[in-house]
Coordinates of N, CA and C in Angstrom, one line a residue:
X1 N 61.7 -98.8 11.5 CA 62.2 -99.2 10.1 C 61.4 -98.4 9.1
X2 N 62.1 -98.3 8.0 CA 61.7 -97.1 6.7 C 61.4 -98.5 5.6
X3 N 60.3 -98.2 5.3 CA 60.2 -98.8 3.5 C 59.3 -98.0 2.6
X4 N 59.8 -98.3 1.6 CA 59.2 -97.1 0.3 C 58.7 -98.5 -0.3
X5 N 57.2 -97.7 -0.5 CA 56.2 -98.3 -1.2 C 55.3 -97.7 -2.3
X6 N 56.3 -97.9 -3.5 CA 56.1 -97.3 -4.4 C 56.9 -95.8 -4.5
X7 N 56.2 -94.4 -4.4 CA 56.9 -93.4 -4.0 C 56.8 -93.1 -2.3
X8 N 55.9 -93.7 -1.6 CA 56.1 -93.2 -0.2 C 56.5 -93.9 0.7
X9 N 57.0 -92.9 1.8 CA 58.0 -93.9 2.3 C 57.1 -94.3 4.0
X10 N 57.3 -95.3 4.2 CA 56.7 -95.9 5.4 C 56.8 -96.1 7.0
X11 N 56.9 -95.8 8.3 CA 57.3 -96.1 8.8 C 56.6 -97.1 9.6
X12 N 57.7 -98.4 9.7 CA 56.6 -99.4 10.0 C 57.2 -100.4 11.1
X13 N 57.5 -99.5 12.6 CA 58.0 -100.0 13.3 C 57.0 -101.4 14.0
X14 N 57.8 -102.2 14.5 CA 56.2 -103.3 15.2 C 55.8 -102.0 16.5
X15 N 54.8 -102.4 16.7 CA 53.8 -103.6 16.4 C 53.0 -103.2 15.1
X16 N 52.5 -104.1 14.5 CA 51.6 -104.3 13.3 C 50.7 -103.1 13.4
X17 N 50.8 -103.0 12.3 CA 50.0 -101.4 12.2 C 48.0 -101.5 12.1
X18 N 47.9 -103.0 12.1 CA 46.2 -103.5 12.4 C 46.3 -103.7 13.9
X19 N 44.8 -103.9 14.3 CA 44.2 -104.5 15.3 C 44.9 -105.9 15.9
X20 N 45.3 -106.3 17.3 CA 46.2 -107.4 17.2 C 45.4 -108.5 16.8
X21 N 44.0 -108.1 17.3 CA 43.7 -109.8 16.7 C 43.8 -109.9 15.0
X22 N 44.3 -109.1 14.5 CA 44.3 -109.1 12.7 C 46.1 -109.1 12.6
X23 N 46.3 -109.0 13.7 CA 47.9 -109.0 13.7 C 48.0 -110.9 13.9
X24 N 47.3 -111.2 14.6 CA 47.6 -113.2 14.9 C 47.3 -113.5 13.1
X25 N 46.6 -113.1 12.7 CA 45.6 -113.7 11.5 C 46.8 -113.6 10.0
X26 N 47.3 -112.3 10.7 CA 48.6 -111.9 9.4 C 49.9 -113.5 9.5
X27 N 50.0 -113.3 10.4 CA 51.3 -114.2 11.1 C 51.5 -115.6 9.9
X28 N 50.9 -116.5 9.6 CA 51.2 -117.5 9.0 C 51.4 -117.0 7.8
X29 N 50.9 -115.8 7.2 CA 51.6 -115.9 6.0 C 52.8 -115.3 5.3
X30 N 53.5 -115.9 4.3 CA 54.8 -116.1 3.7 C 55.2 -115.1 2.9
X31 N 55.8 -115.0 1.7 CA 56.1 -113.5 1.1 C 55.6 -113.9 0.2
X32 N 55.7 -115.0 -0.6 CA 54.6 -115.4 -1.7 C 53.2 -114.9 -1.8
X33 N 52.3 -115.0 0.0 CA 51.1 -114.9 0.3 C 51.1 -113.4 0.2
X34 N 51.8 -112.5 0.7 CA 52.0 -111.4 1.1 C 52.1 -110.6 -0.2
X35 N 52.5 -110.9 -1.3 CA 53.0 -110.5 -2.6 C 51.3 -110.8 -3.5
X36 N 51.1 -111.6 -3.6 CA 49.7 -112.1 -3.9 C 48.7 -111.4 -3.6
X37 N 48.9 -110.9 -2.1 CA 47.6 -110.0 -1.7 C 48.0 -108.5 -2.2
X38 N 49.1 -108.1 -2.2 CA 49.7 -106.8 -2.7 C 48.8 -106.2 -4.2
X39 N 49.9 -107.6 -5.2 CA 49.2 -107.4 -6.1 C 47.4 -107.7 -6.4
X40 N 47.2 -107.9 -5.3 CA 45.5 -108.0 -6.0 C 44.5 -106.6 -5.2
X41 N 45.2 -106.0 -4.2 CA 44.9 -105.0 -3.9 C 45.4 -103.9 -4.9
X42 N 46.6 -103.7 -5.1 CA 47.0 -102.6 -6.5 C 46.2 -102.9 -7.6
X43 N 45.7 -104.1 -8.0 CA 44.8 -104.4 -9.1 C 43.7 -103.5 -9.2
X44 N 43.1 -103.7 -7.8 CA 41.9 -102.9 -7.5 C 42.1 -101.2 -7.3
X45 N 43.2 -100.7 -6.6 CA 43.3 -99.4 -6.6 C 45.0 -99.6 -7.1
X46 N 45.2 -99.0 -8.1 CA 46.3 -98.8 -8.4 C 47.5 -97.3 -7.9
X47 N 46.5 -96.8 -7.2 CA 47.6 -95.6 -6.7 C 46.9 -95.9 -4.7
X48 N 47.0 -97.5 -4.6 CA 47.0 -97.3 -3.2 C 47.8 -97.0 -2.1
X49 N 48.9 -96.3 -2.3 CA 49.7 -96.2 -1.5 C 49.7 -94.9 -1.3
X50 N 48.3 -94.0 -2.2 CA 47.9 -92.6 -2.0 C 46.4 -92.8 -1.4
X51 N 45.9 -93.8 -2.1 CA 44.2 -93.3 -1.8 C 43.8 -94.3 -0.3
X52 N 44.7 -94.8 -0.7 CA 44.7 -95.9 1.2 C 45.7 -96.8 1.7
X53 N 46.2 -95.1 2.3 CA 47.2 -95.3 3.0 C 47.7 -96.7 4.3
X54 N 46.1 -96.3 5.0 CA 46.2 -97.5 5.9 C 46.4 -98.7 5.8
X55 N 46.0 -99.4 4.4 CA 46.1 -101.0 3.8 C 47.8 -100.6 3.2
X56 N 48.0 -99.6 2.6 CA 49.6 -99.5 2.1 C 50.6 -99.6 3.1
X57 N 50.1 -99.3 4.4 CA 50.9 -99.2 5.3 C 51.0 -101.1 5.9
X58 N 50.1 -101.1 5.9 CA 50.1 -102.4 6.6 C 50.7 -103.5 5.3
X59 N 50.7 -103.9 4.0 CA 51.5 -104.1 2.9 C 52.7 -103.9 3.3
X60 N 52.9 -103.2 3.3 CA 54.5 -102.8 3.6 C 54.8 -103.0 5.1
X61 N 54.1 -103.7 6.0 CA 54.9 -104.1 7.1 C 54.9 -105.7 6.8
X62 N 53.4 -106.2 6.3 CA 53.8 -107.6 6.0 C 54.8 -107.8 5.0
X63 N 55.3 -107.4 4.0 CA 56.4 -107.7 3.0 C 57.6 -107.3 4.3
X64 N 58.1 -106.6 5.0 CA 59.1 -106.3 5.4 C 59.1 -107.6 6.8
X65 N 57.8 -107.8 7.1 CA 57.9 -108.9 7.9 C 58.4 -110.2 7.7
X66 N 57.7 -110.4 6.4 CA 57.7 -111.6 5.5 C 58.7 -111.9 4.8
X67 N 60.6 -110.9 4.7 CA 61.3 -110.8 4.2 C 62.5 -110.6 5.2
X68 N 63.7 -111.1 4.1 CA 64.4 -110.4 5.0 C 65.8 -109.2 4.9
X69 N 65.7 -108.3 4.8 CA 66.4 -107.1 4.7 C 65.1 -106.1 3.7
X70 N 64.3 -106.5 3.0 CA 63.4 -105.9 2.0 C 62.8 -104.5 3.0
X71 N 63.2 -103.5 2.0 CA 62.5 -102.5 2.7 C 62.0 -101.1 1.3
X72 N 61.8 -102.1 0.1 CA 61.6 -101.3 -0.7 C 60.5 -101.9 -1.8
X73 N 59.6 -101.5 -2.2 CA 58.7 -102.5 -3.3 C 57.9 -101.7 -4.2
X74 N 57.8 -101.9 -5.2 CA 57.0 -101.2 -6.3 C 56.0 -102.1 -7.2
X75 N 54.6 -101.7 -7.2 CA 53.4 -102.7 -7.6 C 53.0 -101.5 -8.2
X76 N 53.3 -102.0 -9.9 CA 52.7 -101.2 -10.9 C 51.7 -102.0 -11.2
X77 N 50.4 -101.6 -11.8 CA 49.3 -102.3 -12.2 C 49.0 -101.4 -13.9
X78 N 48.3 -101.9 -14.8 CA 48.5 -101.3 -15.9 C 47.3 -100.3 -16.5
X79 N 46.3 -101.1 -15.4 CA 44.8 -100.2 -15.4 C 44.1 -100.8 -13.8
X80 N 43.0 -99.5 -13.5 CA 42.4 -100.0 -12.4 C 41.4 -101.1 -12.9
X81 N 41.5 -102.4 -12.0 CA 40.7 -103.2 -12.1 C 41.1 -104.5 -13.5
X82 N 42.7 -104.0 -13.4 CA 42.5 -105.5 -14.4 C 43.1 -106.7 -13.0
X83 N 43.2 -107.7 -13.9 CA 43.5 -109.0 -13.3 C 44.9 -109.1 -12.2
X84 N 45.3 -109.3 -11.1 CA 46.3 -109.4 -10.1 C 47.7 -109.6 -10.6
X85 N 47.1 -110.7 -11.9 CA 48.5 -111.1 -12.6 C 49.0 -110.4 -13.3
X86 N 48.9 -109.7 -13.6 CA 49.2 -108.3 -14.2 C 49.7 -107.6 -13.7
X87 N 50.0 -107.4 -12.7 CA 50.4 -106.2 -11.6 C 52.1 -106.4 -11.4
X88 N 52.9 -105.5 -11.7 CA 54.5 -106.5 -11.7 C 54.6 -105.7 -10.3
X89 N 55.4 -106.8 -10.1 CA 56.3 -106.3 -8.5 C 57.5 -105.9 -8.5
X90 N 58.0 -105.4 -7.6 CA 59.3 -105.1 -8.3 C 60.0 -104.5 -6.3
X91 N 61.5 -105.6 -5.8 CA 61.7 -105.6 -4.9 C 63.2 -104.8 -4.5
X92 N 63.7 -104.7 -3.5 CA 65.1 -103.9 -3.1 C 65.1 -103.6 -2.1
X93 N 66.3 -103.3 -1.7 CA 66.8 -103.3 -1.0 C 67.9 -101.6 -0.9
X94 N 67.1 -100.6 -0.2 CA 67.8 -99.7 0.1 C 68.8 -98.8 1.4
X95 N 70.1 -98.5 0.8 CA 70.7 -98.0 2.0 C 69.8 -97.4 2.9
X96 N 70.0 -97.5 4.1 CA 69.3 -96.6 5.0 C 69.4 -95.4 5.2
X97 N 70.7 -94.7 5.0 CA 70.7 -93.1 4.5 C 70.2 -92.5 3.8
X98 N 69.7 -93.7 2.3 CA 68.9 -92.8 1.5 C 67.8 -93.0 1.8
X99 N 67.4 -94.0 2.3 CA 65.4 -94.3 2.3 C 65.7 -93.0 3.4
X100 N 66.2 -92.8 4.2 CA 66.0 -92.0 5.5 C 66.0 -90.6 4.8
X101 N 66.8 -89.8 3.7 CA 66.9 -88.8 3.6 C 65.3 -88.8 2.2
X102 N 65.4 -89.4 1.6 CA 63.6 -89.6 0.8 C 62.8 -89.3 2.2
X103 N 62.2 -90.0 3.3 CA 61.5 -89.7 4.2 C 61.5 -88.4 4.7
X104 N 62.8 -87.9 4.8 CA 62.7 -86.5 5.4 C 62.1 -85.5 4.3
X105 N 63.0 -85.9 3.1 CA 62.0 -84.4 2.1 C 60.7 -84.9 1.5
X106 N 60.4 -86.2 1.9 CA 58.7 -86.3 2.1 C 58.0 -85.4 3.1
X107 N 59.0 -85.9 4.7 CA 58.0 -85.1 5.5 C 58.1 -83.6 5.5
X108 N 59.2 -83.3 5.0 CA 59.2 -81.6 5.1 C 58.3 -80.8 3.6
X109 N 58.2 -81.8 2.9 CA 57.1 -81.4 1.7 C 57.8 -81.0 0.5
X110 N 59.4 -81.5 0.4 CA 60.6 -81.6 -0.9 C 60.1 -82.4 -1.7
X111 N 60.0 -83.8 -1.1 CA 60.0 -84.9 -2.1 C 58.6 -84.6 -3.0
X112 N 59.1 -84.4 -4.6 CA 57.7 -84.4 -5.6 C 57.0 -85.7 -6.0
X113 N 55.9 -85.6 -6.7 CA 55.3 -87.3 -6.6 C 56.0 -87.7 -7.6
X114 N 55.9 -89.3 -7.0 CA 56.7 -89.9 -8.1 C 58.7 -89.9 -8.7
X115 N 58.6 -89.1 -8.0 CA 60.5 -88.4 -7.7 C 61.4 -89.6 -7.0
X116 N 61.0 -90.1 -5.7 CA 61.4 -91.2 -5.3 C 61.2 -92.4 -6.2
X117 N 59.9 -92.9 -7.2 CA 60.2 -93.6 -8.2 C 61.5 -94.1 -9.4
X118 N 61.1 -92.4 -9.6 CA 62.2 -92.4 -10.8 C 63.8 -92.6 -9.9
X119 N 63.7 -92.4 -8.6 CA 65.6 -92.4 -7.9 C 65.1 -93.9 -7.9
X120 N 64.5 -94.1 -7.5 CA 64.8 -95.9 -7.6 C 64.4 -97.1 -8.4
X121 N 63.4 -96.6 -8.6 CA 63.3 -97.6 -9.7 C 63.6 -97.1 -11.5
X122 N 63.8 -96.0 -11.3 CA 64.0 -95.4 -13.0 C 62.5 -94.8 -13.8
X123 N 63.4 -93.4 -14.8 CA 62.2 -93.2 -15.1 C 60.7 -94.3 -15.7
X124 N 60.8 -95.0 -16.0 CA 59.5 -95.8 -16.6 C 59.1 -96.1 -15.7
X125 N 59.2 -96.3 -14.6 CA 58.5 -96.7 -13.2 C 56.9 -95.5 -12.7
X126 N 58.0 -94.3 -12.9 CA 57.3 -93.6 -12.7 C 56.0 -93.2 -13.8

């Protein structure tokens, strides 16, 4: 499965992209929980879906776990290190032809930063 998180796009087939024993520990929580932790990680790094990748990756398997059809999410924060509540979420749901053809001119090195923002969530996003 493909989900775009933020501008990049993810591939986040199971198994859980942590350690299993950190895969048991994920398990009970909900998309509320899952959302909560998002935003208070983008609080702290606000372009983590560049500077760490591995926690963005794993984000984006618990939201897509924790949901159901969701394979798209955007966590704007307004400065690094303000407060979690601040951080807007913003969710969707995209055809699979498109997330799939964004992934390819990611991997071939088309897709420009932030490009996949503005196709989905509009320019202010970006």
């Amino acid at each position: 499965m493909l989900f775009l998180l933020n501008d990049v796009v993810f591939q986040i087939d199971p198994p859980c992209p942590a350690p299993l024993r950190d895969e048991r520990r994920f398990q009970p929580l909900g998309l509320d929980s899952v959302i909560e932790l998002a935003c208070e990680l983008f609080s702290e790094h606000p372009e983590l879906h560049r500077t760490h990748p591995e926690r963005a990756h794993r984000i984006a398997w618990l939201l897509a776990k924790a949901s159901d059809g969701l394979n798209a999410a955007l966590f704007t924060a307004p400065h690094k290190g303000c407060a979690p509540e601040l951080v807007e979420p913003r969710f969707g749901a995209l055809p699979l032809p498109f997330i799939q053809h964004l992934e390819q001119r990611a991997r071939t090195g088309q897709l420009a930063p932030n490009e996949a923002c503005e196709q989905v969530w509009g320019p202010l996003a970006a």
